[in-house]
Tab-separated table of C-alpha atoms in Angstrom:
chain	number	residue	atom	x	y	z
A	164	MET	CA	6.814	-28.873	11.504
A	165	PHE	CA	6.389	-29.352	15.617
A	166	ARG	CA	3.228	-29.172	16.821
A	167	ASN	CA	2.353	-29.152	20.800
A	168	THR	CA	-1.414	-30.235	20.338
A	169	GLY	CA	-0.930	-31.462	24.505
A	170	MET	CA	-0.373	-28.114	25.549
A	171	LEU	CA	-3.197	-26.326	23.094
A	172	SER	CA	-5.823	-28.664	24.990
A	173	THR	CA	-4.731	-27.855	28.431
A	174	MET	CA	-5.539	-24.280	27.419
A	175	LEU	CA	-8.938	-24.932	26.052
A	176	ASN	CA	-10.961	-25.470	29.241
A	177	LYS	CA	-13.870	-23.331	28.498
A	178	ARG	CA	-17.281	-23.744	26.826
A	179	VAL	CA	-18.224	-20.848	24.358
A	180	GLU	CA	-21.162	-20.236	21.843
A	181	VAL	CA	-19.990	-18.371	18.387
A	182	TRP	CA	-22.973	-16.446	17.103
A	183	HIS	CA	-23.624	-14.253	14.048
A	184	ARG	CA	-26.329	-12.861	12.352
A	185	GLU	CA	-28.256	-14.273	9.403
A	186	LYS	CA	-30.972	-13.114	7.112
A	187	SER	CA	-34.218	-15.312	7.787
A	188	LYS	CA	-35.671	-17.466	4.692
A	189	THR	CA	-39.266	-16.593	5.976
A	190	LYS	CA	-41.037	-13.473	5.739
A	191	ASP	CA	-42.516	-11.664	8.385
A	192	GLU	CA	-45.807	-10.072	9.073
A	193	LEU	CA	-44.717	-7.156	6.689
A	194	GLY	CA	-43.297	-9.019	3.949
A	195	GLN	CA	-39.754	-8.618	4.900
A	196	TYR	CA	-36.997	-10.953	5.952
A	197	PRO	CA	-35.800	-10.292	9.077
A	198	VAL	CA	-32.543	-10.468	10.690
A	199	GLU	CA	-31.799	-13.141	13.349
A	200	ASP	CA	-29.132	-13.850	15.823
A	201	LYS	CA	-28.263	-17.633	15.229
A	202	LEU	CA	-25.856	-19.866	16.662
A	203	PHE	CA	-22.920	-20.714	14.707
A	204	GLY	CA	-21.069	-23.514	17.094
A	205	THR	CA	-19.982	-24.167	20.664
A	206	PHE	CA	-16.127	-24.591	20.943
A	207	TYR	CA	-13.910	-25.385	23.305
A	208	ALA	CA	-11.676	-22.027	23.936
A	209	GLY	CA	-9.215	-20.599	26.373
A	210	ILE	CA	-10.039	-16.611	27.609
A	211	VAL	CA	-7.196	-14.522	28.453
A	212	PRO	CA	-7.357	-11.397	29.725
A	213	GLN	CA	-5.788	-8.551	28.061
A	214	THR	CA	-6.302	-4.781	28.621
A	215	GLY	CA	-8.693	-2.783	30.838
A	216	LYS	CA	-10.179	0.841	30.520
A	217	LEU	CA	-12.475	2.725	32.736
A	218	LEU	CA	-15.022	5.057	30.914
A	219	ALA	CA	-16.832	8.141	32.018
A	220	GLY	CA	-20.444	7.608	31.445
A	221	ARG	CA	-22.810	9.775	30.227
A	222	VAL	CA	-25.920	9.834	32.388
A	223	ALA	CA	-26.459	9.850	35.757
A	224	ASP	CA	-22.540	9.439	36.917
A	225	THR	CA	-22.015	6.224	35.138
A	226	GLU	CA	-18.906	4.217	34.859
A	227	LEU	CA	-18.095	1.756	32.005
A	228	ALA	CA	-15.183	-0.576	31.844
A	229	ARG	CA	-13.981	-1.545	28.497
A	230	THR	CA	-11.606	-4.871	28.730
A	231	THR	CA	-10.200	-6.759	25.980
A	232	HIS	CA	-9.661	-10.435	25.837
A	233	LYS	CA	-7.846	-13.046	23.969
A	234	ILE	CA	-9.673	-16.033	23.279
A	235	VAL	CA	-7.921	-18.845	21.832
A	236	MET	CA	-9.637	-21.770	20.069
A	237	ARG	CA	-8.316	-24.562	17.390
A	238	TYR	CA	-8.158	-23.403	14.269
A	239	ASN	CA	-11.477	-22.730	11.941
A	240	LYS	CA	-11.317	-20.569	9.069
A	241	ASN	CA	-15.451	-19.972	9.318
A	242	ILE	CA	-15.136	-17.747	12.380
A	243	LYS	CA	-15.219	-13.967	11.108
A	244	GLU	CA	-14.924	-10.352	12.562
A	245	ASP	CA	-18.547	-9.777	12.156
A	246	MET	CA	-19.686	-12.698	14.798
A	247	TRP	CA	-19.431	-12.273	18.521
A	248	ILE	CA	-18.762	-14.975	21.399
A	249	MET	CA	-21.007	-15.641	24.703
A	250	HIS	CA	-19.590	-17.056	27.746
A	251	GLU	CA	-21.473	-17.342	31.233
A	252	GLY	CA	-23.863	-14.409	29.734
A	253	VAL	CA	-21.055	-12.379	29.137
A	254	ARG	CA	-20.762	-10.810	24.959
A	255	TYR	CA	-17.555	-11.034	23.508
A	256	ASP	CA	-17.331	-8.486	20.698
A	257	ILE	CA	-14.363	-9.692	17.776
A	258	ILE	CA	-12.321	-7.297	16.592
A	259	TYR	CA	-9.608	-9.243	14.863
A	260	ILE	CA	-8.716	-12.819	14.512
A	261	LEU	CA	-4.632	-13.923	14.335
A	262	ASP	CA	-3.666	-17.059	13.025
A	263	PRO	CA	-0.091	-16.895	14.477
A	264	TYR	CA	2.427	-18.341	12.944
A	265	ALA	CA	-0.078	-19.319	9.799
A	266	ASN	CA	0.342	-22.363	10.693
A	267	HIS	CA	-3.448	-23.237	11.010
A	268	GLU	CA	-3.584	-24.876	14.234
A	269	ARG	CA	-5.231	-22.319	16.396
A	270	ILE	CA	-6.334	-18.870	16.238
A	271	GLU	CA	-6.586	-16.092	18.401
A	272	VAL	CA	-9.489	-14.047	18.695
A	273	PHE	CA	-8.958	-10.760	20.103
A	274	CYS	CA	-12.347	-9.066	21.811
A	275	GLU	CA	-13.820	-6.294	23.782
A	276	VAL	CA	-16.344	-6.197	26.329
A	277	VAL	CA	-18.532	-2.956	27.693
A	278	VAL	CA	-19.759	-3.345	31.143
């Protein structure tokens, strides 16, 4: 099968962090195992804006903006929908993950940012 890896490598021009929640292995002062945010890994990715929408705020005439992005990364079967991506202090919540053409070459991670 034809693989255009040169084009993919030029598109992956941002460093992103993928985070997840994990149960701690040590007990806290209450004897419980707290859930902690853990860094899953750092990857090169391409970030492509998709859609935007203004939402009316509920308190003090605030406005919220909801934007969706497509984050393109090399294929990684361990990235799941319950994770999130951080880039330059912005959190991208994963909506769903797509493996285009099912060729395990790259994944397209569709995310949402609420500002």
